[in-house]
XYZ file of C-alpha atoms in Angstrom:
560
model
C -0.064 0.074 -0.300
C 1.148 3.550 -0.729
C 2.264 5.748 2.189
C 1.025 6.258 5.875
C 1.257 8.752 8.818
C 4.580 8.343 9.792
C 5.756 7.972 6.100
C 3.716 11.325 5.631
C 5.661 13.041 8.308
C 9.207 12.007 7.153
C 8.144 13.485 3.653
C 6.424 16.626 4.832
C 9.543 17.708 6.391
C 11.601 17.056 3.456
C 9.360 18.892 1.135
C 10.104 21.992 3.031
C 13.751 21.988 2.179
C 15.343 23.621 -0.711
C 17.769 20.935 -1.612
C 18.894 21.219 -4.791
C 21.245 19.244 -7.236
C 21.583 15.556 -6.888
C 24.474 14.403 -4.708
C 27.704 13.602 -6.258
C 29.373 11.875 -3.306
C 28.255 10.311 -0.309
C 30.168 12.846 2.163
C 28.016 15.714 0.760
C 24.988 14.354 2.588
C 26.497 14.372 5.790
C 24.770 17.202 7.183
C 21.566 16.637 4.971
C 19.347 15.420 7.653
C 18.701 17.445 10.124
C 17.467 16.613 13.703
C 17.718 12.336 14.026
C 15.374 11.098 16.729
C 14.275 7.584 15.591
C 15.735 5.174 17.413
C 15.797 0.985 16.643
C 12.345 0.432 18.218
C 10.842 3.458 16.684
C 11.848 2.332 13.081
C 10.653 -1.153 14.145
C 7.267 -0.119 15.076
C 6.794 2.347 11.894
C 8.038 -0.245 9.297
C 5.848 -2.867 10.797
C 2.676 -0.535 11.283
C 3.034 0.149 7.573
C 3.510 -3.273 6.105
C 0.758 -4.658 8.477
C -2.604 -3.148 6.487
C -5.774 -3.987 5.662
C -4.982 -6.056 2.651
C -4.201 -8.896 4.619
C -8.036 -9.461 5.510
C -8.919 -9.671 1.752
C -5.879 -10.627 -0.263
C -5.510 -13.933 0.909
C -8.915 -14.852 -1.497
C -7.145 -13.347 -4.405
C -4.114 -15.566 -3.950
C -6.132 -18.698 -3.356
C -7.946 -17.921 -6.677
C -5.034 -18.130 -8.423
C -3.176 -21.144 -7.099
C -3.766 -24.962 -6.683
C -3.666 -25.862 -3.175
C -3.211 -24.426 0.117
C 0.514 -25.734 0.087
C 0.978 -23.523 -3.036
C -0.721 -20.538 -1.304
C 1.430 -20.697 1.512
C 4.735 -21.087 -0.716
C 3.560 -17.863 -2.554
C 3.304 -15.663 0.836
C 6.834 -17.215 1.684
C 8.371 -16.549 -1.383
C 6.970 -13.013 -1.565
C 7.944 -12.414 1.534
C 11.838 -12.803 0.912
C 11.691 -11.004 -2.501
C 10.110 -8.180 -0.258
C 13.270 -8.689 2.229
C 15.771 -8.799 -0.520
C 14.455 -5.401 -1.744
C 14.301 -4.233 1.499
C 18.022 -4.956 2.354
C 18.850 -3.219 -1.001
C 17.017 -0.053 0.513
C 18.995 0.037 3.641
C 22.063 0.480 1.298
C 20.723 3.084 -0.529
C 19.596 4.747 3.040
C 22.737 4.563 4.302
C 24.468 6.294 1.384
C 21.899 8.946 0.985
C 20.523 9.572 4.674
C 17.578 11.709 3.842
C 14.114 12.196 3.895
C 12.103 11.239 0.508
C 13.198 7.609 0.394
C 12.824 6.308 -3.415
C 12.511 9.689 -4.633
C 15.731 10.548 -3.891
C 17.427 7.485 -4.358
C 16.204 7.476 -8.180
C 17.493 11.234 -8.375
C 20.975 10.437 -7.052
C 20.996 7.465 -9.325
C 19.443 8.543 -12.603
C 18.929 12.711 -11.868
C 15.958 14.650 -11.775
C 13.799 13.316 -14.085
C 13.642 9.862 -12.229
C 12.532 12.012 -9.245
C 9.997 13.325 -11.179
C 8.780 9.944 -12.442
C 8.053 8.555 -8.974
C 6.266 11.628 -8.164
C 4.283 11.291 -10.968
C 3.754 7.626 -10.956
C 2.969 7.370 -6.962
C 0.565 10.421 -7.485
C -1.488 9.113 -10.689
C -1.469 5.390 -9.917
C -0.202 3.976 -6.893
C -1.571 6.442 -4.369
C -5.005 6.808 -5.565
C -5.218 2.788 -6.423
C -4.326 2.034 -2.881
C -7.125 4.365 -1.749
C -9.638 2.712 -4.235
C -8.489 -0.696 -3.129
C -8.821 0.147 0.608
C -12.082 1.728 0.002
C -13.292 -1.600 -1.552
C -11.985 -3.580 1.311
C -14.314 -1.694 3.757
C -17.024 -1.960 1.208
C -16.901 -5.509 1.214
C -16.868 -6.067 4.919
C -19.521 -3.729 5.733
C -21.993 -4.658 2.876
C -21.335 -8.102 4.019
C -22.450 -7.372 7.355
C -25.383 -4.966 6.760
C -27.048 -5.931 3.218
C -28.941 -9.389 2.660
C -27.560 -10.084 -0.144
C -23.994 -9.337 1.232
C -23.515 -6.607 -1.368
C -20.825 -7.309 -4.468
C -20.267 -5.566 -8.184
C -21.785 -1.996 -8.140
C -23.372 -1.875 -4.582
C -19.822 -2.340 -3.142
C -18.754 0.370 -5.664
C -21.133 2.819 -4.266
C -20.360 2.340 -0.988
C -16.235 2.424 -1.852
C -16.888 6.067 -3.316
C -18.993 7.119 -0.342
C -16.051 6.090 1.949
C -13.287 7.633 -0.419
C -15.090 11.053 -0.531
C -16.046 10.714 3.023
C -12.793 10.250 4.273
C -11.756 13.110 1.664
C -14.160 15.605 3.165
C -13.000 15.075 6.870
C -9.283 15.537 5.848
C -10.466 18.796 3.854
C -11.983 19.899 7.019
C -8.631 19.524 8.365
C -9.820 17.030 11.027
C -6.899 14.379 10.771
C -6.639 11.723 13.218
C -3.203 11.834 13.808
C -0.547 9.520 14.852
C -2.499 8.591 18.242
C -5.295 7.329 16.106
C -2.687 5.473 13.367
C -1.505 3.522 16.532
C -5.206 2.517 17.437
C -5.885 1.221 14.125
C -2.678 -0.705 14.297
C -3.401 -2.562 17.760
C -6.718 -3.476 16.335
C -5.160 -5.296 13.058
C -2.566 -6.823 15.370
C -5.088 -8.032 17.236
C -7.221 -9.597 14.414
C -4.056 -11.037 12.965
C -2.994 -12.461 16.001
C -5.982 -13.632 16.916
C -6.842 -15.423 13.746
C -3.761 -17.185 14.066
C -4.081 -18.400 17.588
C -7.647 -19.635 16.762
C -7.086 -21.147 13.785
C -4.247 -23.226 14.861
C -6.236 -24.093 17.981
C -8.947 -25.287 15.672
C -6.440 -27.129 13.802
C -5.355 -28.895 16.730
C -8.882 -29.700 18.208
C -10.524 -31.137 14.577
C -7.235 -32.280 13.051
C -7.655 -29.288 10.332
C -10.942 -29.695 8.840
C -10.182 -27.060 6.160
C -7.322 -28.798 4.531
C -8.887 -32.042 4.869
C -12.085 -30.691 3.170
C -9.708 -29.004 0.291
C -8.298 -32.663 -0.261
C -11.579 -34.244 -0.877
C -12.101 -31.344 -3.541
C -8.875 -32.271 -5.131
C -6.070 -29.066 -6.093
C -6.707 -27.045 -9.009
C -10.990 -26.486 -9.077
C -13.247 -23.599 -9.428
C -12.626 -20.480 -10.859
C -8.864 -20.876 -11.846
C -10.013 -24.091 -13.445
C -12.509 -22.431 -15.358
C -10.314 -19.542 -16.659
C -7.566 -21.736 -17.698
C -9.161 -24.504 -19.422
C -10.168 -21.872 -22.517
C -6.413 -20.352 -22.204
C -4.780 -24.090 -22.416
C -6.721 -25.127 -25.276
C -6.336 -22.258 -27.347
C -2.617 -22.377 -26.680
C -1.877 -25.829 -27.531
C -3.713 -25.172 -30.691
C -1.099 -22.645 -31.412
C 1.582 -24.720 -30.484
C 0.779 -27.560 -32.274
C -0.142 -29.522 -29.003
C 2.573 -28.456 -26.974
C 0.122 -29.188 -24.047
C 2.988 -29.603 -21.263
C 4.496 -25.936 -22.153
C 1.213 -24.397 -22.454
C 0.163 -25.862 -18.996
C 3.184 -24.502 -17.474
C 3.058 -20.994 -19.291
C -0.701 -20.441 -17.965
C 0.111 -21.597 -14.624
C 2.953 -19.675 -14.406
C 0.577 -16.361 -15.301
C -1.808 -17.534 -12.394
C 0.955 -17.842 -10.109
C 2.257 -14.201 -11.185
C -1.383 -12.949 -10.148
C -1.556 -14.330 -6.970
C 2.332 -12.931 -5.923
C 1.412 -9.221 -6.825
C -1.425 -10.045 -4.626
C 0.884 -10.565 -1.766
C 3.257 -8.506 -2.690
C 0.466 -5.596 -2.221
C -0.015 -6.726 0.988
C 3.574 -6.820 2.141
C 3.848 -3.237 0.618
C 5.336 -0.844 3.374
C 8.948 -2.468 3.313
C 9.893 0.688 1.211
C 8.965 2.763 4.311
C 12.285 2.282 5.333
C 13.661 4.371 2.954
C 11.551 7.449 4.583
C 13.005 6.391 8.056
C 16.296 6.346 7.169
C 16.827 10.362 7.234
C 15.357 10.268 10.874
C 17.304 7.739 12.580
C 20.107 8.664 15.087
C 22.330 5.771 13.771
C 21.530 4.521 10.217
C 24.291 2.329 9.334
C 23.891 0.156 12.517
C 20.121 0.540 13.097
C 18.598 0.276 9.535
C 19.677 -3.357 8.913
C 18.149 -4.541 12.285
C 15.109 -2.691 11.807
C 14.919 -4.217 8.221
C 15.768 -7.840 9.385
C 13.492 -7.844 12.483
C 10.704 -6.191 10.950
C 10.862 -8.838 7.788
C 11.147 -11.356 10.140
C 7.786 -10.742 12.256
C 5.916 -9.851 9.159
C 6.735 -12.650 7.019
C 6.216 -15.223 9.858
C 2.913 -13.754 10.882
C 1.431 -13.552 7.449
C 2.465 -17.047 6.691
C 1.057 -18.181 9.866
C -2.388 -16.131 9.381
C -2.965 -17.856 6.185
C -1.721 -21.182 7.347
C -4.817 -20.716 9.971
C -7.195 -19.726 7.411
C -6.612 -22.793 5.234
C -6.933 -24.922 8.509
C -10.385 -23.747 9.292
C -11.776 -23.040 5.785
C -11.245 -25.184 2.422
C -9.279 -23.300 -0.278
C -12.927 -23.315 -2.573
C -14.221 -21.479 0.065
C -11.689 -18.679 0.250
C -11.560 -18.177 -3.498
C -13.475 -15.030 -4.733
C -14.630 -14.181 -1.191
C -12.462 -11.028 -0.454
C -14.162 -10.903 3.282
C -11.578 -13.795 4.389
C -11.789 -12.566 7.968
C -15.808 -12.483 8.211
C -15.500 -16.271 6.642
C -13.096 -17.238 9.516
C -15.391 -15.525 12.017
C -18.607 -17.227 10.975
C -17.011 -20.726 11.057
C -15.276 -20.731 14.210
C -17.543 -18.571 16.340
C -20.591 -18.134 14.473
C -22.695 -15.138 14.091
C -20.831 -13.080 17.033
C -17.460 -13.872 15.073
C -18.876 -12.488 11.628
C -19.751 -9.250 13.334
C -16.408 -8.796 15.188
C -14.363 -9.261 12.432
C -16.246 -7.292 10.401
C -16.015 -4.119 12.832
C -12.718 -4.430 13.269
C -11.523 -4.482 9.708
C -13.893 -1.967 8.780
C -12.482 0.395 11.411
C -8.755 -0.558 10.689
C -9.686 -0.126 6.566
C -11.045 3.202 7.321
C -7.835 4.013 9.513
C -5.659 3.100 6.449
C -8.132 4.997 3.892
C -7.505 8.292 5.980
C -3.447 7.801 6.117
C -3.396 6.999 2.381
C -5.897 9.989 1.306
C -3.722 12.534 3.348
C -0.001 10.892 2.701
C -0.748 10.961 -1.055
C -2.434 14.480 -1.397
C 0.656 15.754 0.531
C 2.906 13.950 -1.921
C 1.256 16.203 -4.553
C 1.989 19.331 -2.447
C 5.391 18.656 -2.128
C 5.747 17.952 -5.860
C 4.311 21.374 -6.880
C 6.383 23.263 -4.403
C 9.053 21.826 -6.530
C 7.150 22.727 -9.649
C 6.769 19.017 -10.710
C 2.983 19.696 -10.792
C 0.528 22.786 -11.374
C 1.439 25.649 -8.570
C -2.075 25.675 -7.971
C -1.669 22.251 -6.097
C 1.029 23.613 -3.695
C -1.003 25.667 -2.032
C 1.033 28.772 -2.474
C -1.419 30.773 -4.693
C -3.896 31.347 -1.817
C -1.299 33.780 -0.268
C -0.648 35.670 -3.108
C -4.415 36.477 -3.853
C -5.662 39.097 -1.844
C -9.563 38.183 -2.238
C -11.761 35.725 -3.391
C -12.571 38.235 -6.683
C -8.627 38.133 -7.581
C -8.345 34.537 -7.481
C -11.664 34.233 -9.456
C -10.278 36.550 -11.879
C -7.102 34.491 -12.038
C -8.847 31.407 -12.519
C -10.944 32.324 -15.519
C -7.655 33.477 -17.024
C -5.959 30.543 -17.028
C -8.878 28.437 -17.831
C -9.562 30.820 -21.318
C -8.394 28.095 -23.364
C -11.056 25.737 -22.103
C -14.870 25.857 -22.483
C -16.440 28.561 -20.452
C -18.206 26.193 -18.171
C -15.078 24.554 -17.295
C -13.953 27.574 -15.962
C -17.253 28.654 -14.289
C -16.899 25.032 -12.522
C -13.288 25.858 -11.605
C -14.382 29.326 -9.998
C -17.322 27.599 -8.017
C -14.943 24.931 -6.491
C -12.110 27.673 -5.868
C -14.928 30.216 -4.367
C -16.381 26.978 -2.157
C -13.062 25.808 -0.519
C -11.471 29.296 -0.493
C -11.700 29.426 3.352
C -10.491 26.129 4.160
C -7.340 27.221 1.787
C -6.903 30.631 3.202
C -7.768 30.350 6.365
C -6.830 26.862 7.431
C -3.996 26.288 4.824
C -5.810 23.052 3.889
C -4.532 21.513 0.700
C -7.850 20.804 -0.737
C -6.980 20.432 -4.175
C -4.643 17.835 -3.686
C -6.995 16.046 -1.860
C -9.766 16.556 -4.598
C -7.528 15.207 -7.231
C -6.874 12.086 -5.053
C -10.216 11.480 -4.627
C -11.280 12.101 -8.238
C -8.526 9.815 -9.618
C -9.326 6.936 -6.727
C -12.831 7.195 -7.695
C -11.984 6.348 -11.285
C -10.190 3.230 -10.373
C -13.296 2.066 -8.003
C -15.645 2.792 -10.975
C -13.240 0.886 -14.038
C -11.785 -1.828 -11.592
C -12.091 -5.099 -9.708
C -10.495 -5.863 -6.715
C -8.311 -8.578 -8.105
C -7.417 -6.544 -11.185
C -6.058 -2.969 -9.311
C -4.002 -5.657 -7.408
C -2.324 -6.751 -10.817
C -2.126 -2.967 -12.420
C -0.620 -1.720 -8.877
C 1.808 -4.672 -8.280
C 3.315 -3.810 -12.209
C 3.343 0.058 -11.470
C 5.221 -0.340 -8.181
C 7.529 -3.370 -9.095
C 8.741 -1.288 -12.196
C 9.663 1.670 -9.862
C 11.367 -0.780 -7.370
C 12.991 -2.544 -10.018
C 14.350 0.902 -10.838
C 15.319 1.982 -7.614
C 17.057 -0.952 -6.517
C 18.904 -1.225 -9.265
C 20.524 1.694 -8.219
C 22.778 0.230 -5.728
C 24.831 -0.812 -8.367
C 25.242 2.669 -10.115
C 26.143 4.229 -6.533
C 28.273 1.546 -6.055
C 30.345 2.153 -9.347
C 29.950 6.367 -8.810
C 31.243 6.226 -5.254
C 33.526 3.445 -5.050
C 36.312 3.790 -2.576
C 34.294 6.998 -1.052
C 34.081 6.615 2.886
C 31.101 8.057 4.604
C 30.274 9.133 8.185
C 26.466 9.673 8.652
C 25.579 11.802 11.720
C 25.468 10.675 14.851
C 23.595 11.387 18.252
C 25.971 12.138 19.824
C 28.477 13.970 17.243
C 31.161 12.083 18.803
C 32.019 9.747 15.783
C 33.609 11.953 12.852
C 35.508 9.110 10.844
C 34.692 8.388 7.889
C 32.774 4.941 7.792
C 31.873 2.854 4.864
C 28.173 2.786 4.156
C 26.336 -0.564 4.939
C 26.447 -2.703 1.883
C 24.266 -5.606 1.123
C 24.887 -8.791 0.064
C 25.078 -8.297 -3.776
C 22.809 -11.004 -4.189
C 19.666 -9.227 -2.713
C 19.673 -6.550 -5.242
C 20.307 -8.990 -7.993
C 17.315 -11.523 -6.980
C 15.085 -8.589 -6.582
C 16.095 -7.028 -9.866
C 15.635 -10.044 -12.170
C 12.554 -11.478 -10.051
C 10.893 -7.757 -10.534
C 11.849 -7.950 -14.280
C 10.197 -11.517 -14.849
C 7.272 -10.639 -13.018
C 6.541 -7.219 -14.495
C 7.034 -8.877 -17.877
C 4.678 -11.752 -17.335
C 2.079 -9.306 -15.876
C 2.255 -7.297 -18.925
C 1.766 -9.900 -21.387
C -0.924 -11.328 -19.123
C -2.874 -8.340 -19.233
C -1.779 -6.050 -22.326
C -4.125 -3.421 -21.483
C -2.612 -2.744 -18.002
C 0.885 -2.496 -19.723
C -0.561 -0.116 -22.046
C -2.165 1.794 -19.847
C 1.191 2.102 -17.191
C 2.863 3.087 -20.734
C 0.350 5.741 -21.371
C 0.487 7.549 -17.846
C 4.779 7.193 -18.295
C 4.290 9.015 -21.994
C 2.312 11.590 -20.497
C 4.865 12.226 -17.319
C 7.249 12.556 -19.918
C 5.299 14.898 -22.043
C 4.457 17.123 -19.069
C 8.089 17.583 -17.882
C 9.197 18.385 -21.043
C 6.425 21.207 -21.084
C 7.178 22.410 -17.586
C 10.860 22.339 -18.290
C 10.843 24.360 -21.457
C 8.415 27.079 -19.872
C 11.156 27.193 -16.803
C 14.205 27.959 -19.476
C 11.795 30.625 -21.480
C 11.449 32.232 -18.183
C 14.927 32.009 -17.470
C 14.376 30.054 -14.291
C 16.794 26.769 -13.433
C 15.844 23.355 -14.601
C 13.471 21.759 -11.854
C 15.414 19.876 -9.456
C 13.866 16.688 -7.846
C 11.413 16.459 -4.894
């Protein structure tokens, strides 16, 4: 999932700095981070809190839909966790080489230049952020409608509920009523309690009943239900095209199913990139970042694998397929109606918390990008200071929109009038909130939870691949350089080498990411073309903004 409260706090502080030009040596970054207050335990709590989101209560259904057996499902969760671990370990090295707030956007700038930093912001704001908001909204809708509606919701009913949730949370943020870190801690406790209760209860039931869910799965066989129905036409067509190469077709089709399952699991593990945002605030990043990474990944991987094992112990895999409310199914089987209500309430509340933090953080990233001149200036909130009155702003809006139909300008003037007080007096970045809500609504309307999982997986792992690949570029650029990150007691002034992860970690992550992204695009070419369209639009926008700055005699845009 995209960002959370702690990550946003780090991002927002970084957006206020005026750092330009990408670094040419690690030693230039010694004093870049400013105040450092995050200890090992603080960092561990941030990363674990970021990784354990609402997705763990829905994605197991998608994983089960694309695998043959419970054992294969658990293998997907384990291998996905290990893949994320290799990427997180690679980010640790980047974090110690570039110990600044900003995370991946700073790593991309340092590795490839300003355009890469811009593209990170562009893709995260237009795809990853709002897509995550849409998916969490759908999770909320699935659980709430399953409890309140006689038919259990589904289809456009869930979409309508998700839209209401997205816009309600957006409205709350526009009013300035952000929940804050204390509320985020409450949501984290609820999610931890739900996960641990499923693990403990599931294994207790398994010891008592001998694993009724697994036994039922064996009776029904392995590859059944929706997977088989979807694969059979594909297999027949591929066999026909390959002149009877049934074995090759079977392997290729199964691989496509497993890629979709892996993308679902990877989205749930999302948050490991938070390590990059933590680096700029840690007292001793070289010592503590590897410890935070290994500890957090150990806890999360073991926890997710055990939770899914508990689900398979209690419920047959066929029952999990196509039912995104897996926690409700679990509660119903074990505790009956009270369990159904209990898990619905817990997951729904935690989903609202995740929705709130994602809406806030994605919108603040848009503000930071606009202040760096990556996005239109009105998204930065700076224009409100320059306008002396609402009438001045209305005239300015109409002048900017003169190339558009008049009704478009009138709508923009109405929006600026309605939101003027919030933007001027309370300094609320209303326009970024509205942009994020509009994009998230589009994803809710045109996508399904399963399809969005693949879409965001391809997008994020394209970015992650380029980021981790930067490890080799920075090693080549700064070979032999010493580095002394700021120490909390300022007593250690000697040069120290940055943390260096094992070379196999970035190699495994990059190779696997390329395979997953390529197969994901081949399996669903429309999603690949959509992502390409976003990238091309970003390149056109960046070129246009750069030429405009140069014509006005300004400097070339620097990265966020």
